[in-house]
C-alpha positions as a printed Julia matrix, in Angstrom:
435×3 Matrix{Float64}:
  -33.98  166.41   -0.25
  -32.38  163.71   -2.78
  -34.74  161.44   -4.8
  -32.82  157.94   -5.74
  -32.5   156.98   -9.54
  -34.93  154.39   -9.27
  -38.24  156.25   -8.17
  -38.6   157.52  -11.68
  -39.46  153.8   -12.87
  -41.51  153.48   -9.28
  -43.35  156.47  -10.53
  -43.77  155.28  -14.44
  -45.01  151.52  -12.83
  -47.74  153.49  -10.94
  -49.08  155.4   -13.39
  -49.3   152.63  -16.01
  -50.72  150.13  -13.63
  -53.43  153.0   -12.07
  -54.6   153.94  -16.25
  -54.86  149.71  -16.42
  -57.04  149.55  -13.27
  -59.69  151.81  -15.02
  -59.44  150.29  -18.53
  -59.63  147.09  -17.48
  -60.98  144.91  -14.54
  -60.63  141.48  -15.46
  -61.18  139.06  -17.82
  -64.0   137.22  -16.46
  -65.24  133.44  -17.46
  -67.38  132.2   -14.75
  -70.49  133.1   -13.11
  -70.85  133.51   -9.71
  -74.2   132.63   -8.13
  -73.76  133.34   -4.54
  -72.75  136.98   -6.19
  -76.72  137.87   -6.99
  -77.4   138.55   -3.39
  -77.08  141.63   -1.61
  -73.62  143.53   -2.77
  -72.67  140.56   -4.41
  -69.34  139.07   -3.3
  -67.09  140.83   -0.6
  -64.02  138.05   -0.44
  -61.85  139.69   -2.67
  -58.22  138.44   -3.34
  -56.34  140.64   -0.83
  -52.71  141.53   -0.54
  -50.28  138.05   -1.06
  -48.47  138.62    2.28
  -52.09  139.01    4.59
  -53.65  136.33    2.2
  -50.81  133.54    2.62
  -51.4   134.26    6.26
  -55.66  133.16    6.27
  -56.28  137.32    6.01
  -54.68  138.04    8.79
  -53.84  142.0     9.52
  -55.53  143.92   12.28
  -52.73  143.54   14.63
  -50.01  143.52   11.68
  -46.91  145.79   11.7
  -44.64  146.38    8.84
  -42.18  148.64    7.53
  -41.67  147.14    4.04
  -46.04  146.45    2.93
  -49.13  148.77    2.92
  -51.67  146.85    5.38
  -54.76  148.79    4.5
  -56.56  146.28    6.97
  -55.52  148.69   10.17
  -55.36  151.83    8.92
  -53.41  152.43   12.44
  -50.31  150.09   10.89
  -48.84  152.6     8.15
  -47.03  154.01   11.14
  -44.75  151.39   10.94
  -43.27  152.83    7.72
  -39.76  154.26    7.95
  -39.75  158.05    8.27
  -37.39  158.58    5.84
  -38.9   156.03    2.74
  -41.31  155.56    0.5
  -43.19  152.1     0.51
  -45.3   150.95   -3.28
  -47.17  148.15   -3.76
  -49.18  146.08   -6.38
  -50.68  143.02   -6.86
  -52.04  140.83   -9.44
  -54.2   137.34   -9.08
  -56.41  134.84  -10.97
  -58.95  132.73   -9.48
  -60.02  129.61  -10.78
  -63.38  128.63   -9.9
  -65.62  124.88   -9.8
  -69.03  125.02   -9.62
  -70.92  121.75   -8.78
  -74.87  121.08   -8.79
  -76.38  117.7    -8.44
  -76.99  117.49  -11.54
  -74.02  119.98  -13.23
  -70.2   120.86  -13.18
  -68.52  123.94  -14.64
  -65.5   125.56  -14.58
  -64.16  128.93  -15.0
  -61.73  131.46  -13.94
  -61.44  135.89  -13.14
  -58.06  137.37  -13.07
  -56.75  141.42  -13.03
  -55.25  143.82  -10.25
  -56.06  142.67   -6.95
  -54.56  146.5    -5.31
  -52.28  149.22   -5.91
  -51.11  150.94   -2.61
  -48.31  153.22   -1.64
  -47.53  155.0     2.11
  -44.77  157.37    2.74
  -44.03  160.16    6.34
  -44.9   163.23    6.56
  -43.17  163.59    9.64
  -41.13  161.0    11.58
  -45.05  160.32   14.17
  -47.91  160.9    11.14
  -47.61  158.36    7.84
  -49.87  158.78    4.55
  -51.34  156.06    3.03
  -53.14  155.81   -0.51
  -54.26  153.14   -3.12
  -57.06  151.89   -4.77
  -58.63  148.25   -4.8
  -62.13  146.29   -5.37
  -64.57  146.22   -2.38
  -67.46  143.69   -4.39
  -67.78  141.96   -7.62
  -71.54  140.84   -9.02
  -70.98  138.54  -11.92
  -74.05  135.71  -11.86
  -76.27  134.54  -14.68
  -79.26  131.93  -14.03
  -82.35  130.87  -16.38
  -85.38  128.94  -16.61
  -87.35  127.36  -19.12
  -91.4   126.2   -18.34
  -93.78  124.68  -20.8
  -97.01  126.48  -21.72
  -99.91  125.72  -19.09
 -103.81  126.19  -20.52
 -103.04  129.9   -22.05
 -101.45  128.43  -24.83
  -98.23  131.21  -24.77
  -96.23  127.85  -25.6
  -92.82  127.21  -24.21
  -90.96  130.63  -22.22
  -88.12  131.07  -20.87
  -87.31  133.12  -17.95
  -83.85  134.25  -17.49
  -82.12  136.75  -14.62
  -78.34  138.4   -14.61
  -76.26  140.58  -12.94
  -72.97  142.47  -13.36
  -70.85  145.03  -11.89
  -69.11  145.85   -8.5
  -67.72  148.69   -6.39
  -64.22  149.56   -6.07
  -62.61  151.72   -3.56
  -59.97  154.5    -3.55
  -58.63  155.22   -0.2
  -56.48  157.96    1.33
  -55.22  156.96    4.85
  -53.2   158.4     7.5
  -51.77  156.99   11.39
  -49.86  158.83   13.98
  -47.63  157.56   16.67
  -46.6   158.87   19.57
  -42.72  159.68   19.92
  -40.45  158.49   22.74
  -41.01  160.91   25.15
  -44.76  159.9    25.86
  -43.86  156.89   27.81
  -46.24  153.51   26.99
  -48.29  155.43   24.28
  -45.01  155.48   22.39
  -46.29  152.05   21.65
  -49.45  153.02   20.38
  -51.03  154.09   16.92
  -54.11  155.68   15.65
  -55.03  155.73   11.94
  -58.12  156.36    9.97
  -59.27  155.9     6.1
  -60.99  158.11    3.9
  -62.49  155.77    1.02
  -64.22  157.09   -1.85
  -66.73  154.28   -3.19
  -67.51  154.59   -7.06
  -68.82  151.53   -9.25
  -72.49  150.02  -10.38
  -74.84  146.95   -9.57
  -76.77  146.1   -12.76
  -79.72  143.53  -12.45
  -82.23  142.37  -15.04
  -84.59  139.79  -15.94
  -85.94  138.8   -19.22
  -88.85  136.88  -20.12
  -88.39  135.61  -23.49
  -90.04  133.06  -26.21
  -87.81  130.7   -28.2
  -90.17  128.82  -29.75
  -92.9   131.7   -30.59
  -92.74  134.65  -33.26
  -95.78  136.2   -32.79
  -95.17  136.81  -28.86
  -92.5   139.6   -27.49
  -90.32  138.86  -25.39
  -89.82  141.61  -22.36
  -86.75  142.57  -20.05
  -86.39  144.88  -17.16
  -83.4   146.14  -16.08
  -82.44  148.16  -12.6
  -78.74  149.96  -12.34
  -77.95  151.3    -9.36
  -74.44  153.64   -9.93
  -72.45  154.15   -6.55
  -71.04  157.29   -6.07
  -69.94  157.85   -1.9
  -67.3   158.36    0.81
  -66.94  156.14    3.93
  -64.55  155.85    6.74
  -62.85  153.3     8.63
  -60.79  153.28   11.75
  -57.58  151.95   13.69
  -55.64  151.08   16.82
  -52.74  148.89   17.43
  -50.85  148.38   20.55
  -47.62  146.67   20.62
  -45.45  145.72   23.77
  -42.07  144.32   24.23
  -41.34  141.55   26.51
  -38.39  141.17   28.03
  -37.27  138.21   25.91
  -37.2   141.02   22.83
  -40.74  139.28   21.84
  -43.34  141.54   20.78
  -46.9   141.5    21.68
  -49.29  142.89   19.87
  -53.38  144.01   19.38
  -55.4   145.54   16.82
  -59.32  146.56   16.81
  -60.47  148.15   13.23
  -64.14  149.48   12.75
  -65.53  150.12    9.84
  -68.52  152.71   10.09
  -71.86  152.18    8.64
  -72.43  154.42    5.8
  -75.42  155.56    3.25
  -74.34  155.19   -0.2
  -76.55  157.54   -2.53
  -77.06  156.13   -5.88
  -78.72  157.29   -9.03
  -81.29  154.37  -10.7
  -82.02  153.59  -13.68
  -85.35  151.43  -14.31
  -86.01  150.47  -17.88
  -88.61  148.03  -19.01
  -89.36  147.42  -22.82
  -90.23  144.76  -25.44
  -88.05  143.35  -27.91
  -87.51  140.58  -30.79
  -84.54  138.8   -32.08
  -83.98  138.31  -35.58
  -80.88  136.72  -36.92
  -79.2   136.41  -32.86
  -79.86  140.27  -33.03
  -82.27  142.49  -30.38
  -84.66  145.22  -31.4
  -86.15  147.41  -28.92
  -89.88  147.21  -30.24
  -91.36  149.39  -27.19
  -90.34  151.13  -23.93
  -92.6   150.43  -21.33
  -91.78  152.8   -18.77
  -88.4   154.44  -17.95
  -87.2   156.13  -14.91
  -84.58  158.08  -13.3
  -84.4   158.5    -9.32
  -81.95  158.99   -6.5
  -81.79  155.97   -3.48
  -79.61  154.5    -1.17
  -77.67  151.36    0.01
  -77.48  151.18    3.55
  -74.06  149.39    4.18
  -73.63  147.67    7.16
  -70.37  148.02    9.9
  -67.89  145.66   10.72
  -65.72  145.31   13.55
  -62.44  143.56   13.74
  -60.08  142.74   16.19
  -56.41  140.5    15.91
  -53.97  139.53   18.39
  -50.25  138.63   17.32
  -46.84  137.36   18.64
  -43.88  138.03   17.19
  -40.07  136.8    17.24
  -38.08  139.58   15.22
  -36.6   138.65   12.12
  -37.46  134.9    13.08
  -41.42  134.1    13.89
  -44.81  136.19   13.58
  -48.02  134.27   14.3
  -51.61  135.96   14.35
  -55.24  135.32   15.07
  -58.27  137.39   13.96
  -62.54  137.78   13.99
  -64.54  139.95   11.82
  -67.65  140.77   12.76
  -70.17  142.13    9.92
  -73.6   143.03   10.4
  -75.03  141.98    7.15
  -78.64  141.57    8.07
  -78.82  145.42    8.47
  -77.6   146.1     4.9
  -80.66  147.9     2.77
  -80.9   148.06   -0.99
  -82.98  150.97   -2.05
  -85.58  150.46    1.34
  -85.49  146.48    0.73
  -84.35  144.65    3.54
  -82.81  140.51    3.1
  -83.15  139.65    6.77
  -84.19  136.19    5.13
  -80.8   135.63    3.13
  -78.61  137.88    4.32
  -76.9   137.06    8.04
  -74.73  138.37   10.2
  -71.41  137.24    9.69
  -68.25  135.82   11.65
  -65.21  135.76   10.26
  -62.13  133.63   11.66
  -58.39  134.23    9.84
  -55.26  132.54   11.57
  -52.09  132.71    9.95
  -47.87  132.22   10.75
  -44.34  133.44    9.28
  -41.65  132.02    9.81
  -38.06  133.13    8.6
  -35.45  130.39    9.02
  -32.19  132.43    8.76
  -32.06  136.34    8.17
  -28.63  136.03    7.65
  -27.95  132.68    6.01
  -28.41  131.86    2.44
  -31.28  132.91    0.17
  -33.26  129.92    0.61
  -33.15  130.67    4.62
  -33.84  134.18    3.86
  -36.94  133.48    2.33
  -40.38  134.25    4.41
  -42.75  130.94    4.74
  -46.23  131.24    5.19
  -49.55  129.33    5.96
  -53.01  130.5     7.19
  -56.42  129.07    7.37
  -59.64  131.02    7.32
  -63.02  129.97    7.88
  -66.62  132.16    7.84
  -70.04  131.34    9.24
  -71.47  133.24    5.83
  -73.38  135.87    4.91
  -76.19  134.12    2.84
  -78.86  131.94    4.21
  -80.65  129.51    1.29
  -82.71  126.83    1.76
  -82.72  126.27    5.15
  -79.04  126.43    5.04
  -76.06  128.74    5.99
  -73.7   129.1     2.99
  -70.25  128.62    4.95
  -67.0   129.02    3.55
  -63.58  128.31    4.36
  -60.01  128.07    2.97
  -55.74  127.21    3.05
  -53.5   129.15    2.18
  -49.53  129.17    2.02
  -47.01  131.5    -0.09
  -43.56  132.68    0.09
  -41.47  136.13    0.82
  -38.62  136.26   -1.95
  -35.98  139.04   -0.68
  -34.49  141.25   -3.57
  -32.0   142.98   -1.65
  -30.24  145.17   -4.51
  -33.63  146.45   -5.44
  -35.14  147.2    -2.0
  -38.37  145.12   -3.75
  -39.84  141.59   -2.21
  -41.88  139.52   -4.36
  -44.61  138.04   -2.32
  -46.58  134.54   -3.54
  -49.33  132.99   -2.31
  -52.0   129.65   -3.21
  -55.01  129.9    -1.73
  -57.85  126.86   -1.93
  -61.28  127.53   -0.48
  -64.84  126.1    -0.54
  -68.34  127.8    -0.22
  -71.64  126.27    0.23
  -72.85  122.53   -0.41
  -74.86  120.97   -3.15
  -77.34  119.17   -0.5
  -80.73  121.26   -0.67
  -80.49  122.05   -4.33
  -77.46  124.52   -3.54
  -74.31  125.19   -5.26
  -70.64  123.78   -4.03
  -67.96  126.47   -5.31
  -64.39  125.42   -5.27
  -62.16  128.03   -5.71
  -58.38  127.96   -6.17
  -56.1   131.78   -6.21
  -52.85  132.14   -6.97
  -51.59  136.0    -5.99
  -48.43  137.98   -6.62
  -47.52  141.08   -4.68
  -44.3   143.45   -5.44
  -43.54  145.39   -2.49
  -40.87  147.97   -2.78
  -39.16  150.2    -0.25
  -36.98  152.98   -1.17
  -35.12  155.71    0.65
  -36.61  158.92   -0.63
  -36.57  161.51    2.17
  -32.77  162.59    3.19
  -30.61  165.27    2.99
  -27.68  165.1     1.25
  -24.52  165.13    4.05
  -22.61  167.13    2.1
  -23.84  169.86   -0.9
């Protein structure tokens, strides 16, 4: 077996973005208050290609990307190379009250995946990405009633998130089993590590005789979960190819270890002193995390047109938080991603070479607030830039999207991500023809 020149650098770009994924996570300017419900908030920035296409992937097939959305589509990987990929985004985020603006952004890593054959009907998959992000802050201030505490001011915050590292793997069929040729299984093994931290703090600016108080609740994530996938893909006898995909999520029990700690402090000088712990404790619970089913249909024109359509189902009302249910905010959700390529000229010049691509998504929402179900829905379009000599495509997407409404006292987020993706595909698995 020969190893090209270039894998060394593949390998060195993998290692150094992996080390940066657990140094760093973002720099983070805005907060998020649709994020202080349940997990917080579970529309991360996805791969470019799938997001300049609405999200699309169930029923996507590709030898040149890592679609972790069917585990069943790494099969599509050549059975003699080695596929890497990485992606980076920011997000830039309005937040609009009735009565307030603000503005802020979050940037970092939005996945690192890789896929590769172990034989020329089984593929392996790996990578690591973010699964939720809780990032809110939120305060108020009342005036002293008849006790005479004077003015107090009651503030709540949150911070943390889970991220996911996933080992995958998909068989197909060969020739010789007739129509299941065109079918592939695949299945993900996810390990879930991360935190949800939540506190509130009851405090007194304008009193030095009274202590203010804060309790704080950590919950630290520390599970496995699997996932499943099918796709189905048939030729027609124009050469276009029809396709399906169905992807189910199981529900899982995530075991966490709590921490509860409630105590008194003062500030002097913009500093905190712990004046008294009130009562600490450490216990084991659970998150009950919900399943989701997906299914996409596609249509593709080789090398010239790929158009698909998907719906997410997620069962959010079941979702438990240490024994708490949120069947009053939390909803079962419906998710609807649409999305088309279209490649003018895979043999004309570089600007007909390139892969152009728009998608539109739209979600009935999780949360219900006020009377009111916080919807969301977005655009999208990016680009496929070929780099022939180095086997690499540099994928770029926009994405604009709103969430909720400022009628009912609610929040209106606008939200506008720009994502880059670096796909590479390399020949790694041959024998040399002659020794």
């Amino acid at each position: 077996m020969r190893i090209s020149k270039n894998n060394f650098f593949v390998i060195l770009l993998f290692l150094a973005a992996v080390m940066q994924c657990f140094v760093s996570r973002g720099q983070n300017t805005v907060s998020s208050p649709y994020s202080k419900y349940g997990i917080g908030e579970t529309d991360m920035f996805k791969n470019s290609v799938n997001a300049a296409m609405g999200g699309v992937g169930y029923a996507m097939h590709r030898n040149n990307m890592v679609n972790n959305i069917n585990p069943a589509s790494y099969s599509a990987i050549d059975s003699m190379s080695f596929v890497f990929d990485i992606g980076f985004y920011t997000n830039n985020v309005i937040l609009r009250s009735n009565t307030a603006k603000t503005t802020g952004s979050i940037g970092g890593i939005s996945h690192i995946m890789f896929a590769f054959p172990v034989h020329k009907t089984t593929k392996i998959a790996g990578g690591l990405l973010p699964v939720s992000s809780i990032d809110f802050t939120s305060s108020e201030t009342h005036i002293g009633d008849t006790v005479n505490i004077g003015t107090y001011k009651a503030t709540y915050a949150g911070d943390g998130g889970v991220n996911k590292a996933f080992v995958g793997v998909s068989f197909q069929p060969g020739e010789k089993a007739g129509f299941l040729h065109n079918l592939s299984i695949g299945a993900n093994i996810s390990y879930l590590f991360g935190n949800y931290y939540r506190s509130s703090t009851l405090s007194f600016p304008d009193s030095a005789y009274h202590l203010s108080s804060r309790i704080e609740n950590n919950y630290k994530i520390s599970a496995f979960a699997v996932d499943f996938g099918l796709q189905y893909f048939q030729t027609l006898k124009n050469g276009d190819v029809f396709g399906i995909g169905i992807a189910y999520d199981l529900a899982n029990t995530l075991p966490t270890e709590n921490q509860y700690r409630h105590y008194t402090y003062s500030v002097t000088a913009g500093v905190e002193t712990i004046r008294d712990s009130v009562r600490y404790q450490d216990t084991e619970g659970e998150i009950k995390y919900p399943q989701t089913i997906g299914v996409g249909l596609s249509y593709e024109r080789p090398q010239k047109l790929f158009a698909e359509i998907d719906a997410t189902f997620t069962e959010w009302s079941k979702l438990e938080i240490q024994s708490a249910q949120y069947t009053d905010v939390l909803k079962d959700d419906l998710r609807i991603n649409a999305g088309i390529e279209y490649k003018p000229n895979v043999y004309g010049n570089y600007l007909q070479k390139i892969s152009y691509r728009f998608g539109l998504n739209y979600s009935s929402g999780m949360l219900y607030l006020n009377d009111r179900q916080i919807r969301q829905y977005g655009i999208a379009l990016g680009f496929g830039l070929p780099i022939k000599k180095q086997g690499t495509q540099i994928n770029i997407c926009f994405e604009y999207g709103k969430q909720g409404t400022k009628e009912s006292n609610l929040i209106e987020k606008d939200f506008f991500k720009i994502g880059v993706s670096f796909s590479a595909k390399d020949r790694w698995f041959f024998k040399r023809k002659y020794q």
